[in-house]
Structure formats: C-alpha cells, structure tokens
Amino acid sequence: MQDIKKYVEANKQRFIDELVELLKIPSISADSKYKKDLLKTAEAVKQSLLDAGCDVAEIHETPGHPVVFGEKIIDKNLPTVLVYGHYDVQPPDPVELWESPPFEPVIKNTEIHPEGAIFARGACDDKGQMYMHVKALEYMTKNDKLPCNVKFMIEGEEEVGSENLGWFIEKNREKLQNDVILISDTGMIAKDVPSITTGLRGLSYMEVEVTGPNRDLHSGLYGGAVANPINVLSKMIASLQDENNRITVPGFYDNVKEYSEAERGKMAEAPFDLEAYKKKLNIEDVHGEEGFSTLERASIRPTLDVNGIWGGYTGEGAKTVLPSKAYAKISMRLVSDQDWKNISQLFTKHFESLAPKSVKVKVTTHHGGQAYVTPIDTLEYQAANDAYAEVFGKDPIPQHSGGSIPIVALFEKELKSKTILMGFGLDTDAIHSPNEHFGIWNYLKGIETIPYFYKHFTKLKQAEK
Ligand code: BES
Ligand code: MN
Ligand code: MN
C-alpha cells in the first residue's frame, strides 16, 4: 500500500477542490430554511460515493433530513467496514466574527497549519473528515486495493441529535450489517501525536422557561415588588454548581464511573501543556471541578453548562422593563454510566423544586445520548493501532474526548459491532466556532491512514477464523 502516499500527492489538488465544492452548500440541519440544501448535499455525497467506486448509493428519506447509504461488496465472505459520518453542519453564527464567509471556502496558512487549512463551516466537522473516507475508497477501488467490503451511512442530523437515525437503523438492520464501524468525527492530540478516541461523553440537553407576571412591566412601578424572572433564573442557575464546581442536582453523580489512580496516571501521560492551553484561549486561569485536572474535567467528568440565556430587552440603548419571561438552554455532558434520560428527569425535578412561589417554571428535554467508552484490548483497536503505527511511525495514544456523538452507543447496541473513532481534527480547528478550518495536512493524512485500517482489520479478522 506504499503507493497511497503517491496517489494522495498526485491527486491532492483535486481532493481539495472536491471538498471545497461540498463545503459551499450550507447544510445547516438546525434551520428549516436550509432543507433543500441538505438534500442537495446528500445528493452530492451520493454522487461522490458512486464516483469513488460504490456499486450502490442511495438516498433514504427520513421524517427529518435524508441518510445517504452506499456500499461496495467485493465478497460476502470477507469482513465489512461500515463508515459513519455526517454531512450536516452547525449554524455559522455569529457570522460577523468570520474572517471570510462560512460557505465560501478559502485556504489560508496558520501557525499550526503551515501547509494551509480550508476555512469553512463543516470543513473539519464533519464534511472534511467524512470525505477522507470517500477518497480513501476511491484509492482502494481504482487501484485494486480494497481488501474487504465497505458500507457508508452518512446522515444529515448529527448536529441536531440524530433524532431519526435510530429509526433508520432499526428499519435497515440487515442492510447495515457489518464487522466494525469506522468514524472520523473526532480529533487527534497533535499532528505528531496520533491518537484514537476511546471515550465520548453523553449529553442531556434541556430548555427552561421562567414566567413571572403575565406581561412585561414598568421596572420602576413594579420593580422590587414583583419577581423578575431573569433575576430568579440567574439565581437558580448559579445554584446548580457548588463552591467546588460540583453539580448540585441530587443523584447526579450516582452512576459516574470513577477511575483508579493507575488509570488516571495513564491518562495523565498524554501530552498536555496547560500554559499553552490558557494562552491560546486568552484566559488567565482554568476552571472546573475540584480535585480533577483540566484534561479530566474535559473528558471523564460530567459537566453542566448554560448554552444560551435570554429574555427582556436586548436591543440597542436602554429600556426599563421587568420582563414577563426568561429562558435558558442548559446542557449536561455525561459520562458512563450515567443514563441521559434519568439525568434529564433528575434535572427537571430539581429545577422545578428550585423555583420560588413568585414564578412558574417549565422544563423541557431537547435531546440526548449515552456516553461511550471502548476498551483497547480488542481486535478492532489493534487494527487501528497498526494502521497509525504504519503511517506515523509510532503507536497512537488512546484518549477520552469531551465531545459527544450520541448515536455511537446506540450503534453498538443495535448493530452489535465495535466502533473505531479515527479523528484527524485538532482542538484548535474551531469546530462549532467562527472560522472553522481543517488542515490540508490532516485531510491528506486521514486519506492516507484509512486504507491501512482496512488492510489490518481484514488481516486480523481473517486470522481470527
Ligand atoms: N464531531 C462532533 C463531536 C466531537 C468533536 C467529538 C470533537 C469529539 C471531538 C459532533 O459533530 C458534535 O458536535 N456533537 C455534538 C452533539 C450533538 C448532539 C449536537 C456535541 O458534542 O456538542
Ligand atoms: Mn461531528
Ligand atoms: Mn459537531
């Protein structure tokens, strides 16, 4: 497979150009205005799968955005890899903070990416990383190097909670039958430190509404005498964490997996520079749960964050008003073995109990998903390890990530196969932020590494028989 490097080098410009075209379509799943663009993106993905050598590529309608399925079956007796990815992207807001328009990709050099990076919404999360798999397949089919069967399931609702994917999987279990699920939708520690994601956090996403008086009031005539829902909400939110930054929802930590000192020691071996971390974010200090390191706080510990808070007057100038309502979107990142539905219930009960009699509260659950952890003493992990080792010249480091791909836990349950998370993004690639980008080096390295996973996985799987 030595020639993959040459193939990538020879086709580099075309690989970039094709991704740029895909990035021009604003496939924002959260906003119904873009429904047509999601379909257009799904069609482009479908076509790219056919061009790359799939025998079959289909668009499957769902109650939400469509799922693209593709496959190349070379021999039913050989193992099958199922690639999962998503073609939808986060909203680009706040648009004014982008240095170039989010759906007009440009290539610029950065300190970390001197070889250039593609700046566009979805460049790294996940169009760029998903497309690495399409190009890796192209190499394998065009050069007669595909050692096993491959299937693709590329969805359009990951960024809004994959609400219809469970339904799709249930209906298509046969079609999706596989021996391993391969995903590139996470990150790596650094360009010279390859890593495999072995843990993802779960998520429970809530919205709260606090209602005071039945209409907005003059804050002079009523202020001080009637509860202000924004003041009340702020106090309620503040009480959700104690002085050690532990979450105060009763029962919240009941099922949190505690790691042994030995395990924590092992995790702490991953390279991490706290000073550089603070500097990059322009913060004087970090913050978090007492007794845990920054890396631990952002991976193996659960959290609670307000994602948005609104109410009252936020326009230009000043308006004196005691608002009738206040709202917040609150998410909790969960770890194994917390159950997201249980946590949503505990949160609801606790939040309702916090409300003083002067206001009414309404709590709703948006979406959620279970956390995911995978052992490293498996054939699947070994295959991924060997793939990185061959390309990078060193073993990858297993690492828990703080992010969530809620559907991963469900995959294992429904499809009974292990998942390998081969991410090539960097933490500094600004996913979900303005100026998201994906390094060209990372993009090409991903395309180069993926065929080796196929090779090693097939080899190990065959030897097992
Ligand atoms: N690709 C990310 C998740 C991710 C990024 C995991 C980097 C690990 C490292 C995914 O698209 C994402 O953003 N997931 C959401 C959850 C979803 C329900 C909106 C998240 O983590 O906020
Ligand atoms: Mn993603
Ligand atoms: Mn995302």
Tab-separated table of C-alpha atoms in Angstrom, residues 189-384:
chain	number	residue	atom	x	y	z
A	189	ILE	CA	-3.856	15.188	20.108
A	190	ALA	CA	-1.398	16.887	17.732
A	191	LYS	CA	-0.014	16.441	14.250
A	192	ASP	CA	2.935	14.460	15.584
A	193	VAL	CA	0.881	12.742	18.303
A	194	PRO	CA	-1.647	10.406	16.683
A	195	SER	CA	-4.468	9.292	18.941
A	196	ILE	CA	-7.585	7.186	18.877
A	197	THR	CA	-10.677	8.366	20.711
A	198	THR	CA	-11.741	5.729	23.213
A	199	GLY	CA	-14.416	7.677	25.048
A	200	LEU	CA	-17.144	10.155	24.184
A	201	ARG	CA	-19.348	11.985	26.626
A	202	GLY	CA	-23.086	11.635	26.673
A	203	LEU	CA	-25.431	14.575	26.577
A	204	SER	CA	-28.651	15.755	28.073
A	205	TYR	CA	-29.902	18.997	26.541
A	206	MET	CA	-32.609	20.935	28.373
A	207	GLU	CA	-34.501	24.167	27.960
A	208	VAL	CA	-36.044	26.109	30.828
A	209	GLU	CA	-38.632	28.836	30.851
A	210	VAL	CA	-39.329	31.007	33.880
A	211	THR	CA	-42.510	33.072	33.917
A	212	GLY	CA	-43.184	35.909	36.327
A	213	PRO	CA	-46.034	38.374	35.780
A	214	ASN	CA	-48.388	37.837	32.835
A	215	ARG	CA	-46.938	40.794	30.892
A	216	ASP	CA	-43.798	42.899	30.758
A	217	LEU	CA	-43.981	45.559	33.471
A	218	HIS	CA	-42.542	49.027	34.051
A	219	SER	CA	-39.480	48.282	36.165
A	220	GLY	CA	-39.982	51.475	38.156
A	221	LEU	CA	-43.606	50.935	39.028
A	222	TYR	CA	-43.291	47.217	39.795
A	223	GLY	CA	-39.552	46.613	40.293
A	224	GLY	CA	-38.781	45.371	43.790
A	225	ALA	CA	-42.313	44.172	44.402
A	226	VAL	CA	-42.745	41.524	41.714
A	227	ALA	CA	-40.252	38.743	40.968
A	228	ASN	CA	-38.100	39.415	37.919
A	229	PRO	CA	-37.828	36.086	36.062
A	230	ILE	CA	-34.341	36.904	34.764
A	231	ASN	CA	-33.077	37.613	38.276
A	232	VAL	CA	-34.734	34.438	39.530
A	233	LEU	CA	-33.412	32.317	36.670
A	234	SER	CA	-29.886	33.622	37.235
A	235	LYS	CA	-30.049	32.618	40.880
A	236	MET	CA	-31.435	29.187	40.051
A	237	ILE	CA	-28.694	28.588	37.512
A	238	ALA	CA	-25.997	29.798	39.895
A	239	SER	CA	-27.148	27.294	42.492
A	240	LEU	CA	-26.684	24.363	40.110
A	241	GLN	CA	-22.983	24.269	40.960
A	242	ASP	CA	-21.472	24.447	44.452
A	243	GLU	CA	-18.285	26.145	45.628
A	244	ASN	CA	-16.233	23.174	44.377
A	245	ASN	CA	-17.926	23.376	40.998
A	246	ARG	CA	-19.764	20.166	41.593
A	247	ILE	CA	-23.249	19.839	40.190
A	248	THR	CA	-25.919	20.051	42.875
A	249	VAL	CA	-28.714	18.090	41.189
A	250	PRO	CA	-29.458	15.300	43.708
A	251	GLY	CA	-28.392	11.899	42.380
A	252	PHE	CA	-26.393	13.435	39.539
A	253	TYR	CA	-23.140	11.649	40.398
A	254	ASP	CA	-24.710	8.336	41.443
A	255	ASN	CA	-23.607	6.382	38.369
A	256	VAL	CA	-20.480	8.298	37.433
A	257	LYS	CA	-17.671	5.870	36.761
A	258	GLU	CA	-14.668	6.576	38.969
A	259	TYR	CA	-11.265	5.735	37.550
A	260	SER	CA	-8.488	4.167	39.613
A	261	GLU	CA	-5.315	6.102	40.405
A	262	ALA	CA	-3.481	3.834	37.967
A	263	GLU	CA	-5.937	4.605	35.163
A	264	ARG	CA	-5.765	8.306	35.898
A	265	GLY	CA	-2.000	8.160	35.897
A	266	LYS	CA	-2.047	6.528	32.491
A	267	MET	CA	-4.378	9.201	31.116
A	268	ALA	CA	-2.155	11.924	32.519
A	269	GLU	CA	0.694	10.675	30.338
A	270	ALA	CA	-0.946	12.188	27.263
A	271	PRO	CA	0.943	15.346	26.351
A	272	PHE	CA	-0.841	18.474	27.548
A	273	ASP	CA	0.543	21.948	28.087
A	274	LEU	CA	-1.670	23.950	30.459
A	275	GLU	CA	0.157	27.227	29.853
A	276	ALA	CA	-0.226	26.929	26.089
A	277	TYR	CA	-3.888	25.955	26.558
A	278	LYS	CA	-4.597	29.127	28.562
A	279	LYS	CA	-2.615	31.267	26.189
A	280	LYS	CA	-4.498	30.033	23.125
A	281	LEU	CA	-7.815	30.871	24.788
A	282	ASN	CA	-6.534	34.131	26.252
A	283	ILE	CA	-7.606	33.216	29.778
A	284	GLU	CA	-5.684	33.834	32.996
A	285	ASP	CA	-6.877	30.662	34.638
A	286	VAL	CA	-8.848	27.499	34.018
A	287	HIS	CA	-11.919	26.489	35.985
A	288	GLY	CA	-13.684	23.312	36.976
A	289	GLU	CA	-14.468	20.554	39.402
A	290	GLU	CA	-12.173	20.473	42.416
A	291	GLY	CA	-9.815	17.511	42.514
A	292	PHE	CA	-9.521	16.926	38.779
A	293	SER	CA	-7.064	18.032	36.113
A	294	THR	CA	-8.063	20.068	33.086
A	295	LEU	CA	-7.840	17.016	30.839
A	296	GLU	CA	-10.022	15.015	33.236
A	297	ARG	CA	-12.544	17.813	33.605
A	298	ALA	CA	-12.906	17.895	29.841
A	299	SER	CA	-13.248	14.163	29.295
A	300	ILE	CA	-14.081	11.780	32.139
A	301	ARG	CA	-16.131	14.138	34.342
A	302	PRO	CA	-19.692	15.305	33.775
A	303	THR	CA	-20.483	18.995	33.385
A	304	LEU	CA	-23.356	21.456	33.281
A	305	ASP	CA	-23.282	24.500	31.020
A	306	VAL	CA	-25.661	27.243	30.000
A	307	ASN	CA	-25.531	27.444	26.197
A	308	GLY	CA	-27.754	30.445	25.853
A	309	ILE	CA	-29.837	32.707	28.060
A	310	TRP	CA	-32.321	35.314	27.006
A	311	GLY	CA	-35.265	37.467	27.972
A	312	GLY	CA	-36.182	41.106	28.449
A	313	TYR	CA	-34.752	43.872	26.337
A	314	THR	CA	-31.557	43.176	24.402
A	315	GLY	CA	-31.839	45.756	21.630
A	316	GLU	CA	-29.885	48.961	21.221
A	317	GLY	CA	-29.885	51.504	24.027
A	318	ALA	CA	-31.806	51.017	27.245
A	319	LYS	CA	-35.381	50.113	28.002
A	320	THR	CA	-36.640	49.918	31.560
A	321	VAL	CA	-38.586	46.723	31.790
A	322	LEU	CA	-39.372	43.968	34.229
A	323	PRO	CA	-39.852	41.093	31.775
A	324	SER	CA	-42.537	38.501	31.961
A	325	LYS	CA	-40.304	35.632	30.885
A	326	ALA	CA	-36.736	34.371	30.942
A	327	TYR	CA	-35.235	31.377	29.161
A	328	ALA	CA	-32.077	29.312	29.092
A	329	LYS	CA	-30.701	26.358	27.202
A	330	ILE	CA	-28.748	24.135	29.543
A	331	SER	CA	-26.725	21.086	28.587
A	332	MET	CA	-25.089	18.455	30.702
A	333	ARG	CA	-22.200	16.409	29.351
A	334	LEU	CA	-22.424	12.942	30.820
A	335	VAL	CA	-20.014	10.088	31.352
A	336	SER	CA	-20.519	6.387	31.709
A	337	ASP	CA	-22.543	5.019	33.376
A	338	GLN	CA	-24.956	7.940	33.648
A	339	ASP	CA	-28.205	7.423	31.784
A	340	TRP	CA	-29.220	10.543	29.887
A	341	LYS	CA	-32.975	10.046	30.301
A	342	ASN	CA	-32.555	9.556	34.029
A	343	ILE	CA	-30.362	12.659	34.283
A	344	SER	CA	-32.926	14.700	32.340
A	345	GLN	CA	-35.575	13.628	34.835
A	346	LEU	CA	-33.395	14.386	37.859
A	347	PHE	CA	-32.613	17.808	36.401
A	348	THR	CA	-36.280	18.564	35.713
A	349	LYS	CA	-37.368	17.596	39.199
A	350	HIS	CA	-34.580	19.573	40.847
A	351	PHE	CA	-35.011	22.660	38.693
A	352	GLU	CA	-38.741	22.754	39.369
A	353	SER	CA	-38.063	22.460	43.086
A	354	LEU	CA	-35.724	25.451	42.996
A	355	ALA	CA	-38.402	27.850	41.807
A	356	PRO	CA	-39.801	30.306	44.357
A	357	LYS	CA	-43.573	30.651	44.503
A	358	SER	CA	-43.367	34.011	42.728
A	359	VAL	CA	-42.603	32.386	39.354
A	360	LYS	CA	-43.642	29.372	37.287
A	361	VAL	CA	-41.093	27.174	35.563
A	362	LYS	CA	-41.342	24.888	32.595
A	363	VAL	CA	-38.544	22.441	31.810
A	364	THR	CA	-38.319	20.575	28.504
A	365	THR	CA	-35.857	17.998	27.204
A	366	HIS	CA	-34.415	18.621	23.749
A	367	HIS	CA	-32.310	15.567	23.022
A	368	GLY	CA	-29.593	13.460	24.474
A	369	GLY	CA	-27.436	10.418	24.154
A	370	GLN	CA	-25.391	7.994	26.175
A	371	ALA	CA	-21.685	8.289	26.831
A	372	TYR	CA	-19.390	5.814	25.152
A	373	VAL	CA	-16.218	4.065	26.266
A	374	THR	CA	-14.393	1.371	24.422
A	375	PRO	CA	-11.681	-0.987	25.648
A	376	ILE	CA	-8.355	-1.069	23.844
A	377	ASP	CA	-7.677	-4.789	24.071
A	378	THR	CA	-9.818	-5.593	21.054
A	379	LEU	CA	-9.044	-6.697	17.524
A	380	GLU	CA	-10.666	-3.535	16.191
A	381	TYR	CA	-8.456	-1.269	18.278
A	382	GLN	CA	-5.391	-3.292	17.351
A	383	ALA	CA	-6.167	-2.836	13.651
A	384	ALA	CA	-6.469	0.926	14.092
